[in-house]
Amino acid sequence: MFATLSDRLADTFKNLRGKGRLSEADIDATAREIRIALLEADVALPVVKEFVAAVKERARGEEVSGALNPAQQIVKIVNEELVNILGGETRRLRYAKTGPTVIMLAGLQGAGKTTLAAKLALWLKEQGKTPLLVACDLQRPNAVNQLQVNGERVGVPVFAPEPGNGTGDPVGVAQASIEEAKRKLHDVVIVDTAGRLGVDAELMQQAADIRDAVRPDEVLFVVDAMIGQDAVTTAQAFLEGVGYDAVVLTKLDGDARGGAALSIASITGRPVMFASNGEKLTDFDLFHPDRMASRILD
Ligand code: GDP
């Protein structure tokens, strides 16, 4: 991801090399090229506009510092603005002060929620937590089984409806899982919810009902970064329909242009908290805006 954007920006900065100071025309030309690079990477238009305006304004106003030449100065500004649109500081999980921390996952089918649930459980386990996975995706026939298989692989128990016993009620399962967590002293509960292929009212309602029943400490919206601009549209629909605290980007290992990853925090006002970048259960970490910006500008 971001290969084309990285190359494009590198070319843009190359044109500035060797310049003693930047003229108004240099700044305009650079801003135009950055705009094209971002649009080609599929970044949402309002984000592109804001980004370019900020870079332009800062490039004009910047004091010529002794340490950096004009090209380096522009790279520094673009770097800082990238960190900015990616959400600024690294957002960390907020744990409940008392009782188990409840994390609810929401998103479309195929976004990578079930995989992510297990990745998150493993990650938490490595931080010394004792998570419980909860299978509330009773929509997709294989989802409960998939979570059980992954739970076993990461050594984390899975709370699931017993076969033939109340399997149709995800809200009931979610509620019961909190009691189970308290009984068995799990300090984090990860609730995997159902997705659909597209945004629909019933799906939103079910997710909202689960949310109301378990009052999560964090609702995480899981989205496939490969679906480009659709990721932003879906993110907005879930924000209105369910609401969430942060975003998890999946499939960052893909070769998509990366626009979704760059737009989503800025458009939704919700930070990206985790990034999932592969099918292996260890391909997962906190999302660091500064590292992502450096990767783009590498
Ligand atoms: P769900 O329907 O949202 O629960 O999605 P799944 O967890 O079943 O994932 C859908 C597909 O995406 C599966 O084939 C996963 O192996 C794959 N997948 C999930 N996360 C990633 C990722 O970060 N990178 C890649 N390449 N594939 C992923």
Coordinates of C-alpha atoms and ligand atoms in Angstrom, one line a residue:
M1 CA 0.0 0.0 0.0
F2 CA 1.1 3.6 -0.7
A3 CA 3.7 2.6 -3.2
T4 CA 2.4 4.9 -5.9
L5 CA 1.8 7.8 -3.5
S6 CA 5.3 7.4 -2.0
D7 CA 6.9 7.5 -5.5
R8 CA 4.8 10.5 -6.6
L9 CA 5.7 12.5 -3.5
A10 CA 9.4 11.6 -3.9
D11 CA 9.3 12.9 -7.4
T12 CA 7.7 16.1 -6.3
F13 CA 10.3 16.7 -3.7
K14 CA 13.1 15.9 -6.1
N15 CA 12.0 18.9 -8.2
L16 CA 12.8 21.2 -5.3
R17 CA 16.2 20.0 -4.6
G18 CA 19.0 22.5 -5.0
K19 CA 16.7 25.5 -4.8
G20 CA 17.9 28.3 -2.5
R21 CA 14.5 29.5 -1.6
L22 CA 11.0 28.7 -2.8
S23 CA 9.2 31.2 -4.9
E24 CA 5.4 31.5 -4.9
A25 CA 5.4 29.6 -8.2
D26 CA 7.4 26.8 -6.7
I27 CA 5.0 26.5 -3.8
D28 CA 2.0 26.5 -6.2
A29 CA 3.5 23.9 -8.4
T30 CA 4.4 21.7 -5.5
A31 CA 0.9 22.0 -4.0
R32 CA -0.6 21.0 -7.4
E33 CA 1.6 17.9 -7.5
I34 CA 0.8 16.9 -4.0
R35 CA -2.9 17.3 -4.8
I36 CA -2.6 15.0 -7.8
A37 CA -0.6 12.5 -5.9
L38 CA -3.3 12.3 -3.1
L39 CA -6.2 12.2 -5.5
E40 CA -4.5 9.4 -7.4
A41 CA -4.1 7.5 -4.1
D42 CA -7.9 7.8 -3.7
V43 CA -7.8 10.2 -0.8
A44 CA -11.2 11.8 -0.3
L45 CA -11.5 15.2 -2.0
P46 CA -12.3 17.3 1.2
V47 CA -9.3 15.7 2.9
V48 CA -7.1 16.5 -0.1
K49 CA -8.3 20.1 -0.2
E50 CA -7.7 20.7 3.5
F51 CA -4.3 19.0 3.3
V52 CA -3.0 21.0 0.3
A53 CA -4.3 24.3 1.8
A54 CA -2.5 23.6 5.1
V55 CA 0.8 22.7 3.3
K56 CA 0.6 25.8 1.1
E57 CA -0.1 28.1 4.0
R58 CA 2.7 26.7 6.1
A59 CA 5.2 26.7 3.2
R60 CA 4.6 30.4 2.6
G61 CA 4.8 31.3 6.3
E62 CA 7.7 29.1 7.2
E63 CA 10.8 30.9 8.5
V64 CA 13.8 29.8 6.5
S65 CA 15.5 27.8 9.1
G66 CA 19.3 27.4 9.0
A67 CA 19.2 23.6 9.4
L68 CA 16.8 22.7 6.6
N69 CA 16.9 23.6 2.9
P70 CA 13.5 24.5 1.2
A71 CA 13.0 21.0 -0.1
Q72 CA 13.6 19.5 3.3
Q73 CA 11.3 22.0 4.8
I74 CA 8.5 21.0 2.5
V75 CA 9.1 17.3 3.3
K76 CA 8.9 18.2 7.0
I77 CA 5.6 20.1 6.6
V78 CA 4.1 17.3 4.5
N79 CA 5.2 14.8 7.1
E80 CA 3.6 16.7 9.9
E81 CA 0.4 17.2 7.9
L82 CA 0.2 13.5 7.1
V83 CA 0.5 12.7 10.8
N84 CA -2.2 15.2 11.4
I85 CA -4.8 13.7 9.0
L86 CA -3.9 10.2 10.2
G87 CA -5.1 11.3 13.6
G88 CA -2.1 12.8 15.3
E89 CA -1.1 10.9 18.4
T90 CA -1.2 7.1 18.7
R91 CA -4.6 6.2 20.2
R92 CA -4.4 3.6 22.9
L93 CA -7.1 1.3 24.3
R94 CA -9.0 2.7 27.3
Y95 CA -9.5 0.1 29.9
A96 CA -12.5 0.0 32.3
K97 CA -11.7 1.2 35.8
T98 CA -13.7 -1.6 37.4
G99 CA -14.9 -4.9 35.9
P100 CA -14.0 -6.3 32.5
T101 CA -13.2 -3.9 29.7
V102 CA -15.7 -4.5 26.9
I103 CA -14.6 -4.1 23.3
M104 CA -17.2 -4.4 20.6
L105 CA -16.3 -4.9 17.0
A106 CA -18.6 -3.7 14.2
G107 CA -18.2 -3.6 10.4
L108 CA -19.3 -5.2 7.2
Q109 CA -19.0 -8.9 6.4
G110 CA -15.6 -9.7 5.0
A111 CA -14.0 -6.7 6.6
G112 CA -11.9 -9.0 8.7
K113 CA -13.7 -8.7 12.0
T114 CA -13.5 -12.4 13.1
T115 CA -9.8 -12.6 12.2
L116 CA -9.2 -9.3 13.9
A117 CA -11.0 -10.5 17.1
A118 CA -8.5 -13.3 17.4
K119 CA -5.5 -11.0 16.6
L120 CA -6.6 -8.5 19.2
A121 CA -7.1 -11.3 21.8
L122 CA -3.5 -12.5 21.1
W123 CA -2.2 -9.0 21.3
L124 CA -3.9 -8.5 24.6
K125 CA -2.7 -11.8 26.0
E126 CA 0.8 -10.7 25.2
Q127 CA 0.2 -7.6 27.3
G128 CA -0.7 -9.9 30.2
K129 CA -4.5 -9.7 29.8
T130 CA -6.9 -12.6 30.1
P131 CA -9.4 -11.9 27.3
L132 CA -12.6 -13.7 26.5
L133 CA -13.8 -13.8 22.9
V134 CA -17.5 -13.7 22.3
A135 CA -19.2 -15.0 19.2
C136 CA -22.2 -12.7 18.4
D137 CA -21.9 -13.1 14.6
L138 CA -24.8 -15.5 14.3
Q139 CA -25.5 -14.4 10.8
R140 CA -22.7 -15.9 8.8
P141 CA -23.0 -19.7 9.1
N142 CA -19.3 -20.4 9.7
A143 CA -18.5 -17.3 11.9
V144 CA -18.9 -19.0 15.3
N145 CA -16.8 -21.9 14.2
Q146 CA -14.2 -19.7 12.7
L147 CA -13.9 -17.7 15.9
Q148 CA -13.6 -21.0 17.9
V149 CA -10.8 -22.2 15.6
N150 CA -8.9 -18.9 15.9
G151 CA -9.5 -18.7 19.6
E152 CA -7.9 -22.1 20.0
R153 CA -5.0 -21.1 17.9
V154 CA -4.3 -18.1 20.1
G155 CA -5.2 -19.9 23.3
V156 CA -8.1 -17.7 24.2
P157 CA -11.5 -19.1 25.2
V158 CA -14.6 -18.4 23.1
F159 CA -18.0 -17.8 24.6
A160 CA -20.5 -18.9 22.0
P161 CA -24.2 -20.0 22.0
E162 CA -24.5 -23.7 22.6
P163 CA -25.6 -25.6 19.5
G164 CA -29.4 -25.7 19.4
N165 CA -29.7 -23.3 22.3
G166 CA -30.7 -19.7 21.8
T167 CA -28.5 -19.4 18.8
G168 CA -30.7 -16.7 17.2
D169 CA -30.1 -14.1 19.9
P170 CA -26.8 -12.2 19.7
V171 CA -27.9 -9.6 22.3
G172 CA -28.6 -12.4 24.8
V173 CA -25.2 -14.0 24.0
A174 CA -23.4 -10.7 24.5
Q175 CA -25.1 -10.1 27.8
A176 CA -24.4 -13.5 29.1
S177 CA -20.8 -13.2 28.1
I178 CA -20.2 -10.3 30.5
E179 CA -21.5 -12.4 33.4
E180 CA -19.2 -15.3 32.2
A181 CA -16.3 -12.9 32.1
K182 CA -16.9 -11.7 35.7
R183 CA -17.3 -15.3 36.9
K184 CA -14.1 -16.5 35.2
L185 CA -12.2 -13.3 35.9
H186 CA -11.5 -12.3 32.3
D187 CA -10.4 -8.7 32.3
V188 CA -11.2 -7.9 28.6
V189 CA -14.2 -9.1 26.6
I190 CA -14.1 -8.9 22.8
V191 CA -17.5 -9.1 21.2
D192 CA -17.5 -10.0 17.5
T193 CA -20.8 -8.9 15.9
A194 CA -22.4 -9.8 12.6
G195 CA -21.7 -8.0 9.4
R196 CA -23.6 -7.9 6.1
L197 CA -22.3 -7.5 2.6
G198 CA -23.7 -4.0 2.5
V199 CA -24.9 -1.4 5.0
D200 CA -28.5 -2.2 6.0
A201 CA -30.9 -1.0 8.7
E202 CA -31.3 -4.4 10.4
L203 CA -27.6 -4.9 10.8
M204 CA -27.2 -1.4 12.3
Q205 CA -30.1 -2.1 14.7
Q206 CA -28.6 -5.4 15.8
A207 CA -25.2 -3.8 16.5
A208 CA -26.9 -0.9 18.3
D209 CA -28.9 -3.3 20.4
I210 CA -25.7 -5.2 21.4
R211 CA -24.0 -1.9 22.2
D212 CA -26.9 -0.9 24.4
A213 CA -26.9 -4.2 26.2
V214 CA -23.2 -4.5 27.0
R215 CA -22.2 -0.8 27.1
P216 CA -18.8 -1.3 25.6
D217 CA -15.8 0.7 26.8
E218 CA -14.6 0.8 23.2
V219 CA -16.6 0.2 20.0
L220 CA -14.2 -0.4 17.2
F221 CA -15.2 -0.1 13.6
V222 CA -13.4 -2.6 11.4
V223 CA -12.9 -1.7 7.8
D224 CA -11.1 -3.2 4.8
A225 CA -8.6 -0.6 3.6
M226 CA -8.7 -2.3 0.1
I227 CA -12.2 -1.1 -0.7
G228 CA -11.0 2.5 -1.3
Q229 CA -13.5 5.3 -1.2
D230 CA -16.3 2.9 -0.1
A231 CA -14.5 2.5 3.2
V232 CA -15.2 6.2 3.9
T233 CA -18.9 5.9 2.9
T234 CA -19.3 2.8 5.1
A235 CA -17.5 4.4 8.0
Q236 CA -19.9 7.3 7.9
A237 CA -22.9 5.0 7.8
F238 CA -21.7 3.1 10.8
L239 CA -20.9 6.3 12.7
E240 CA -24.5 7.4 12.3
G241 CA -26.0 3.9 12.7
V242 CA -24.0 2.5 15.6
G243 CA -21.4 5.0 16.6
Y244 CA -17.8 4.0 17.5
D245 CA -14.8 5.3 19.3
A246 CA -12.0 4.3 16.9
V247 CA -11.3 2.5 13.6
V248 CA -9.3 -0.6 12.8
L249 CA -7.9 -0.8 9.3
T250 CA -7.5 -4.3 7.9
K251 CA -5.7 -5.6 4.9
L252 CA -3.1 -2.9 4.9
D253 CA -0.8 -5.5 3.3
G254 CA -2.7 -5.2 0.1
D255 CA -1.7 -3.2 -2.9
A256 CA -4.5 -0.7 -2.8
R257 CA -3.7 2.9 -3.2
G258 CA -4.2 3.7 0.5
G259 CA -6.7 6.6 0.2
A260 CA -9.1 5.0 2.7
A261 CA -6.4 4.8 5.3
L262 CA -5.5 8.4 4.7
S263 CA -9.0 9.8 4.7
I264 CA -10.9 7.9 7.4
A265 CA -9.7 9.5 10.6
S266 CA -10.1 13.0 9.1
I267 CA -13.6 12.4 7.7
T268 CA -15.0 10.6 10.7
G269 CA -13.2 12.4 13.4
R270 CA -12.3 9.0 14.9
P271 CA -8.7 7.9 15.2
V272 CA -7.4 4.7 13.7
M273 CA -6.3 2.6 16.6
F274 CA -5.1 -0.7 15.1
A275 CA -3.8 -1.9 11.8
S276 CA -4.1 -5.4 10.5
N277 CA -1.7 -6.2 7.8
G278 CA -1.8 -9.9 6.9
E279 CA -3.6 -13.2 7.3
K280 CA -1.3 -14.4 10.1
L281 CA -2.7 -13.8 13.6
T282 CA 0.4 -11.9 14.6
D283 CA 0.0 -9.5 11.7
F284 CA -1.4 -6.8 13.9
D285 CA -0.4 -3.8 15.9
L286 CA -1.4 -0.4 17.2
F287 CA -1.6 2.1 14.4
H288 CA 1.0 4.8 14.8
P289 CA 0.3 7.9 12.6
D290 CA 3.9 9.1 12.8
R291 CA 5.3 5.8 11.6
M292 CA 2.8 5.5 8.8
A293 CA 3.7 9.1 7.6
S294 CA 7.4 8.2 7.6
R295 CA 6.6 5.1 5.7
I296 CA 4.8 7.1 3.0
L297 CA 7.7 9.6 2.8
D298 CA 10.5 7.0 3.0
Ligands
GDP1 P1 -15.5 -10.9 8.8 O1 -16.6 -11.3 7.9 O2 -15.5 -9.4 9.0 O3 -15.5 -11.6 10.1 O4 -14.1 -11.2 8.1 P2 -13.1 -12.4 8.2 O5 -12.3 -12.2 9.5 O6 -13.7 -13.7 8.0 O7 -12.0 -12.0 7.1 C1 -12.4 -12.1 5.7 C2 -11.2 -12.5 4.9 O8 -10.2 -11.5 5.0 C3 -10.5 -13.8 5.4 O9 -10.2 -14.6 4.3 C4 -9.3 -13.3 6.2 O10 -8.3 -14.3 6.2 C5 -8.9 -12.1 5.4 N1 -8.2 -11.1 6.2 C6 -8.5 -10.6 7.4 N2 -7.6 -9.7 7.8 C7 -6.7 -9.6 6.8 C8 -5.5 -8.8 6.6 O11 -5.1 -8.0 7.4 N3 -4.8 -9.0 5.5 C9 -5.2 -9.9 4.5 N4 -4.5 -10.0 3.4 N5 -6.3 -10.6 4.7 C10 -7.1 -10.5 5.8

